[in-house]
């Protein structure tokens, strides 16, 4: 009897904290219920069109169906192996890497220069900011149509003006050596103003007292840029780099309008390759496998970038 009584005490004492925790959770849920209801429509669309679509892509990657009426056949990871062995896919990956580096670095560099030049707010800088941001508002298809008139051989604005200076006119969109560079120009033109906004926000977070102290100590503009502004902008650089990399993979409208991946697949990017497999060749399994590989690479890159950012800020 004396041994049974002490054994009952932990049960009685452990139930009270659990009941208290449940009450606190219920009270917190009741207080947050309006917020959850406001988020519910977005969560439903996110589940259906993002995570649901990802699940469907994962399932489709395990099957093979080459025509609408052909029977569906389970092939496991054969689609992934076929994509990795496809020279067109590896060529698209190489093109996309060149495209990402060739657009991200100039876009970010221009955006930083614009932000530094237009950091002070007045009527002139506000007008210039709006002018630089204007390309962001133009749809990519419309921007591509605009640049098509610029790049047209012989009669385009570029050839019409530069043709008088060059002995041989380059075929901007028809030459495999320069076609990818030509479509990079459109991306740089569109994205520089967008990235400028992030750097303007980052410059506002630079402590003014530190800048004033450096100025009083005799630090010149380049020294303040080198030792104060750029270190303070490191998180902005990292975030903009992630955004620029994602844009390099997700923007493909100009390829549709201007080159259709040509000439000789020199402008074929990963997203256009996926479109070709799914729509032109109706190989849904291969297109889904290529999508999964691209998604895995982007998620890994994003996780690594934000992990680096957390380490710099002293996070866990």
Short mmCIF file of C-alpha atoms in Angstrom, two decimals:
data_model
loop_
_atom_site.label_atom_id
_atom_site.label_comp_id
_atom_site.label_asym_id
_atom_site.label_seq_id
_atom_site.Cartn_x
_atom_site.Cartn_y
_atom_site.Cartn_z
CA UNK A 1 0.00 0.00 0.00
CA UNK A 2 2.79 2.31 0.88
CA UNK A 3 4.46 1.58 -2.47
CA UNK A 4 1.31 2.18 -4.65
CA UNK A 5 0.55 5.69 -3.37
CA UNK A 6 3.80 7.35 -4.50
CA UNK A 7 3.34 5.81 -7.99
CA UNK A 8 -0.02 7.62 -8.46
CA UNK A 9 1.42 11.08 -7.78
CA UNK A 10 3.32 11.61 -11.13
CA UNK A 11 0.14 10.85 -13.12
CA UNK A 12 -1.86 13.45 -11.22
CA UNK A 13 0.90 16.06 -11.44
CA UNK A 14 1.70 15.46 -15.19
CA UNK A 15 -1.94 15.77 -16.31
CA UNK A 16 -2.26 19.32 -15.03
CA UNK A 17 0.53 20.82 -17.20
CA UNK A 18 -0.79 19.03 -20.31
CA UNK A 19 -4.28 20.42 -19.66
CA UNK A 20 -2.80 23.87 -19.20
CA UNK A 21 -0.91 23.61 -22.47
CA UNK A 22 -4.06 22.48 -24.31
CA UNK A 23 -6.03 25.39 -22.87
CA UNK A 24 -3.33 27.85 -23.94
CA UNK A 25 -3.25 26.31 -27.43
CA UNK A 26 -7.06 26.51 -27.72
CA UNK A 27 -7.05 30.12 -26.54
CA UNK A 28 -4.28 31.02 -29.01
CA UNK A 29 -6.05 29.25 -31.87
CA UNK A 30 -9.33 31.03 -31.05
CA UNK A 31 -7.57 34.40 -30.99
CA UNK A 32 -5.83 33.68 -34.33
CA UNK A 33 -8.88 32.17 -36.02
CA UNK A 34 -9.75 35.33 -38.03
CA UNK A 35 -6.20 35.44 -39.40
CA UNK A 36 -6.35 31.75 -40.35
CA UNK A 37 -9.67 32.33 -42.14
CA UNK A 38 -8.16 35.22 -44.10
CA UNK A 39 -5.23 33.01 -45.10
CA UNK A 40 -7.40 30.03 -46.00
CA UNK A 41 -8.12 30.98 -49.68
CA UNK A 42 -4.43 31.56 -50.34
CA UNK A 43 -3.51 28.31 -48.61
CA UNK A 44 -6.04 26.39 -50.73
CA UNK A 45 -4.63 27.83 -53.98
CA UNK A 46 -1.08 27.23 -52.76
CA UNK A 47 -1.90 23.60 -51.97
CA UNK A 48 -3.68 22.99 -55.28
CA UNK A 49 -1.50 24.83 -57.77
CA UNK A 50 1.92 24.63 -56.13
CA UNK A 51 2.29 21.59 -53.89
CA UNK A 52 -0.42 19.64 -55.74
CA UNK A 53 1.28 20.37 -59.06
CA UNK A 54 4.65 19.33 -57.62
CA UNK A 55 3.14 16.04 -56.48
CA UNK A 56 1.64 15.44 -59.93
CA UNK A 57 5.00 16.16 -61.57
CA UNK A 58 6.67 13.67 -59.26
CA UNK A 59 4.12 10.99 -60.18
CA UNK A 60 4.33 11.74 -63.92
CA UNK A 61 8.12 11.44 -63.78
CA UNK A 62 7.72 7.76 -62.85
CA UNK A 63 5.59 6.91 -65.90
CA UNK A 64 5.99 7.03 -69.66
CA UNK A 65 3.37 8.11 -72.18
CA UNK A 66 4.51 9.35 -75.59
CA UNK A 67 1.10 9.95 -77.19
CA UNK A 68 -2.31 10.95 -75.77
CA UNK A 69 -3.78 7.52 -76.58
CA UNK A 70 -0.73 5.44 -75.70
CA UNK A 71 -0.95 3.28 -72.54
CA UNK A 72 0.77 4.60 -69.48
CA UNK A 73 3.71 2.47 -68.40
CA UNK A 74 5.57 2.58 -65.07
CA UNK A 75 9.29 3.11 -65.74
CA UNK A 76 10.61 4.23 -62.34
CA UNK A 77 13.65 6.47 -62.66
CA UNK A 78 14.25 5.69 -66.34
CA UNK A 79 12.93 9.13 -67.30
CA UNK A 80 15.53 10.76 -65.07
CA UNK A 81 18.28 8.66 -66.64
CA UNK A 82 17.02 9.52 -70.13
CA UNK A 83 17.04 13.23 -69.36
CA UNK A 84 20.56 13.15 -67.93
CA UNK A 85 21.77 11.23 -71.01
CA UNK A 86 20.10 13.64 -73.45
CA UNK A 87 22.68 16.00 -75.05
CA UNK A 88 19.92 18.55 -75.64
CA UNK A 89 19.28 18.74 -71.88
CA UNK A 90 22.95 19.06 -70.96
CA UNK A 91 23.31 21.71 -73.66
CA UNK A 92 20.31 23.58 -72.22
CA UNK A 93 21.83 23.38 -68.74
CA UNK A 94 25.12 24.82 -70.00
CA UNK A 95 23.26 27.57 -71.86
CA UNK A 96 21.26 28.34 -68.72
CA UNK A 97 24.40 28.56 -66.59
CA UNK A 98 25.96 30.98 -69.08
CA UNK A 99 22.70 32.87 -69.27
CA UNK A 100 22.39 33.07 -65.45
CA UNK A 101 25.93 34.36 -64.95
CA UNK A 102 25.75 36.66 -67.99
CA UNK A 103 22.53 38.28 -66.84
CA UNK A 104 22.86 38.24 -63.04
CA UNK A 105 26.26 39.96 -62.78
CA UNK A 106 25.51 42.89 -65.17
CA UNK A 107 21.98 43.31 -63.80
CA UNK A 108 23.15 43.42 -60.18
CA UNK A 109 26.09 45.70 -61.04
CA UNK A 110 23.85 48.16 -62.89
CA UNK A 111 21.26 48.01 -60.13
CA UNK A 112 23.89 48.89 -57.53
CA UNK A 113 25.18 51.80 -59.63
CA UNK A 114 21.64 53.10 -60.15
CA UNK A 115 20.87 52.82 -56.45
CA UNK A 116 24.07 54.63 -55.42
CA UNK A 117 23.47 57.39 -57.95
CA UNK A 118 19.80 57.84 -57.03
CA UNK A 119 20.00 57.28 -53.27
CA UNK A 120 19.06 60.88 -52.44
CA UNK A 121 15.36 61.57 -52.88
CA UNK A 122 14.35 64.62 -54.91
CA UNK A 123 12.24 65.33 -57.97
CA UNK A 124 14.98 64.43 -60.46
CA UNK A 125 16.01 61.16 -58.82
CA UNK A 126 12.36 60.15 -58.38
CA UNK A 127 11.75 60.65 -62.11
CA UNK A 128 14.91 58.71 -62.99
CA UNK A 129 13.92 55.87 -60.64
CA UNK A 130 10.53 55.64 -62.35
CA UNK A 131 12.19 55.65 -65.77
CA UNK A 132 14.59 52.85 -64.79
CA UNK A 133 11.78 50.81 -63.24
CA UNK A 134 9.54 51.20 -66.30
CA UNK A 135 10.97 48.13 -68.17
CA UNK A 136 9.87 45.93 -65.24
CA UNK A 137 6.25 46.85 -65.96
CA UNK A 138 6.48 45.81 -69.62
CA UNK A 139 5.52 42.15 -70.19
CA UNK A 140 8.40 40.00 -71.40
CA UNK A 141 6.55 39.13 -74.61
CA UNK A 142 6.05 42.82 -75.45
CA UNK A 143 9.67 43.60 -74.59
CA UNK A 144 10.81 40.75 -76.85
CA UNK A 145 8.69 42.07 -79.72
CA UNK A 146 10.26 45.48 -79.18
CA UNK A 147 13.77 44.06 -79.31
CA UNK A 148 12.85 42.04 -82.39
CA UNK A 149 12.58 45.32 -84.29
CA UNK A 150 15.97 46.32 -82.89
CA UNK A 151 17.71 43.05 -83.79
CA UNK A 152 16.18 42.54 -87.26
CA UNK A 153 18.95 42.01 -89.82
CA UNK A 154 19.64 44.93 -92.20
CA UNK A 155 16.49 46.90 -91.35
CA UNK A 156 16.54 46.78 -87.52
CA UNK A 157 17.45 49.84 -85.48
CA UNK A 158 20.75 48.30 -84.41
CA UNK A 159 21.90 47.42 -87.91
CA UNK A 160 20.53 50.67 -89.31
CA UNK A 161 22.73 52.71 -86.95
CA UNK A 162 25.77 50.48 -86.47
CA UNK A 163 25.72 49.14 -90.02
CA UNK A 164 27.27 52.33 -91.27
CA UNK A 165 30.29 51.71 -89.02
CA UNK A 166 30.86 47.96 -89.50
CA UNK A 167 32.07 46.27 -92.70
CA UNK A 168 29.95 43.17 -92.01
CA UNK A 169 26.62 43.25 -90.23
CA UNK A 170 26.21 40.57 -87.56
CA UNK A 171 23.03 38.50 -87.53
CA UNK A 172 22.14 39.14 -83.91
CA UNK A 173 19.54 36.37 -83.56
CA UNK A 174 20.71 34.07 -86.38
CA UNK A 175 24.37 33.61 -85.40
CA UNK A 176 24.89 30.79 -82.84
CA UNK A 177 27.87 32.65 -81.38
CA UNK A 178 25.98 35.82 -80.44
CA UNK A 179 22.29 34.87 -80.27
CA UNK A 180 22.43 33.96 -76.55
CA UNK A 181 24.18 37.25 -75.77
CA UNK A 182 21.48 39.12 -77.68
CA UNK A 183 18.66 37.71 -75.58
CA UNK A 184 20.70 38.36 -72.43
CA UNK A 185 20.51 42.07 -73.20
CA UNK A 186 16.73 41.99 -72.86
CA UNK A 187 16.90 40.35 -69.44
CA UNK A 188 19.51 42.81 -68.18
CA UNK A 189 17.44 45.74 -69.48
CA UNK A 190 14.31 44.45 -67.72
CA UNK A 191 15.78 43.34 -64.39
CA UNK A 192 18.26 46.09 -63.49
CA UNK A 193 15.51 48.50 -62.43
CA UNK A 194 13.81 45.79 -60.39
CA UNK A 195 16.96 44.90 -58.45
CA UNK A 196 17.64 48.62 -57.94
CA UNK A 197 14.67 48.76 -55.55
CA UNK A 198 16.28 46.19 -53.23
CA UNK A 199 19.56 48.12 -53.14
CA UNK A 200 17.72 51.39 -52.46
CA UNK A 201 16.03 49.70 -49.50
CA UNK A 202 19.39 48.31 -48.36
CA UNK A 203 21.04 51.75 -48.56
CA UNK A 204 18.38 53.18 -46.26
CA UNK A 205 19.46 50.67 -43.61
CA UNK A 206 23.08 51.90 -43.62
CA UNK A 207 23.59 53.77 -40.29
CA UNK A 208 23.87 57.50 -40.96
CA UNK A 209 25.93 58.12 -37.82
CA UNK A 210 28.56 55.68 -39.04
CA UNK A 211 28.67 57.41 -42.42
CA UNK A 212 28.98 60.82 -40.78
CA UNK A 213 31.73 59.57 -38.45
CA UNK A 214 33.66 58.15 -41.40
CA UNK A 215 33.24 61.44 -43.26
CA UNK A 216 34.56 63.41 -40.27
CA UNK A 217 37.50 61.03 -40.03
CA UNK A 218 38.44 61.91 -43.60
CA UNK A 219 37.20 58.78 -45.39
CA UNK A 220 36.56 59.47 -49.07
CA UNK A 221 33.56 58.25 -51.09
CA UNK A 222 35.35 55.12 -52.30
CA UNK A 223 36.57 54.27 -48.80
CA UNK A 224 33.05 54.65 -47.39
CA UNK A 225 31.75 52.47 -50.22
CA UNK A 226 34.43 49.83 -49.67
CA UNK A 227 34.41 49.60 -45.88
CA UNK A 228 30.87 50.62 -44.87
CA UNK A 229 28.28 50.46 -47.65
CA UNK A 230 29.26 47.20 -49.38
CA UNK A 231 29.58 45.21 -46.11
CA UNK A 232 26.17 46.52 -45.02
CA UNK A 233 24.69 45.45 -48.36
CA UNK A 234 25.92 41.84 -48.18
CA UNK A 235 22.48 40.42 -47.22
CA UNK A 236 20.92 42.42 -50.07
CA UNK A 237 23.53 41.08 -52.50
CA UNK A 238 22.77 37.53 -51.43
CA UNK A 239 19.01 37.96 -51.70
CA UNK A 240 19.20 39.65 -55.11
CA UNK A 241 21.56 36.94 -56.37
CA UNK A 242 19.01 34.27 -55.43
CA UNK A 243 16.23 36.22 -57.17
CA UNK A 244 18.39 36.74 -60.27
CA UNK A 245 19.24 33.04 -60.43
CA UNK A 246 15.60 32.02 -60.15
CA UNK A 247 14.67 34.55 -62.84
CA UNK A 248 17.34 33.11 -65.12
CA UNK A 249 15.61 29.74 -64.99
CA UNK A 250 11.98 30.87 -65.05
CA UNK A 251 12.13 33.54 -67.79
CA UNK A 252 11.75 31.99 -71.21
CA UNK A 253 9.21 34.18 -73.02
CA UNK A 254 11.88 35.95 -75.08
CA UNK A 255 13.18 32.59 -76.31
CA UNK A 256 9.69 31.76 -77.62
CA UNK A 257 9.32 35.10 -79.40
CA UNK A 258 12.82 35.63 -80.75
CA UNK A 259 14.66 32.35 -81.41
CA UNK A 260 12.59 29.24 -80.50
CA UNK A 261 15.77 27.85 -78.95
CA UNK A 262 17.83 28.25 -82.11
CA UNK A 263 19.97 28.62 -84.04
CA UNK A 264 21.45 25.15 -83.48
CA UNK A 265 20.05 25.07 -79.90
CA UNK A 266 22.38 27.93 -78.95
CA UNK A 267 19.56 29.70 -77.03
CA UNK A 268 17.77 26.60 -75.78
CA UNK A 269 17.27 27.04 -72.02
CA UNK A 270 16.09 24.43 -69.51
CA UNK A 271 12.52 25.70 -69.31
CA UNK A 272 12.22 25.75 -73.10
CA UNK A 273 13.61 22.19 -73.20
CA UNK A 274 10.86 21.12 -70.76
CA UNK A 275 8.27 22.82 -72.98
CA UNK A 276 9.60 21.00 -76.05
CA UNK A 277 9.44 17.62 -74.33
CA UNK A 278 5.94 18.15 -72.92
CA UNK A 279 4.22 19.93 -75.83
CA UNK A 280 6.15 19.24 -79.03
CA UNK A 281 7.21 15.63 -78.28
CA UNK A 282 4.41 14.87 -75.79
CA UNK A 283 6.87 13.06 -73.55
CA UNK A 284 5.28 14.07 -70.25
CA UNK A 285 7.43 11.71 -68.21
CA UNK A 286 10.68 13.12 -69.55
CA UNK A 287 9.45 16.69 -69.13
CA UNK A 288 8.44 15.93 -65.53
CA UNK A 289 11.83 14.36 -64.82
CA UNK A 290 13.60 17.44 -66.18
CA UNK A 291 11.31 19.60 -64.04
CA UNK A 292 12.17 17.61 -60.92
CA UNK A 293 15.90 17.91 -61.59
CA UNK A 294 15.56 21.66 -62.11
CA UNK A 295 13.41 22.04 -59.02
CA UNK A 296 15.87 20.08 -56.89
CA UNK A 297 18.78 22.21 -58.11
CA UNK A 298 16.94 25.46 -57.40
CA UNK A 299 15.79 24.33 -53.95
CA UNK A 300 19.33 23.27 -53.07
CA UNK A 301 20.75 26.57 -54.28
CA UNK A 302 18.12 28.58 -52.40
CA UNK A 303 18.60 26.60 -49.18
CA UNK A 304 22.39 27.05 -49.41
CA UNK A 305 22.01 30.79 -50.01
CA UNK A 306 19.69 31.37 -47.08
CA UNK A 307 21.82 29.14 -44.87
CA UNK A 308 24.79 31.34 -45.75
CA UNK A 309 22.70 34.42 -44.96
CA UNK A 310 21.66 32.96 -41.58
CA UNK A 311 25.29 32.21 -40.71
CA UNK A 312 26.33 35.75 -41.54
CA UNK A 313 23.58 37.12 -39.28
CA UNK A 314 24.55 34.76 -36.47
CA UNK A 315 21.48 32.56 -36.80
CA UNK A 316 21.27 28.86 -35.88
#
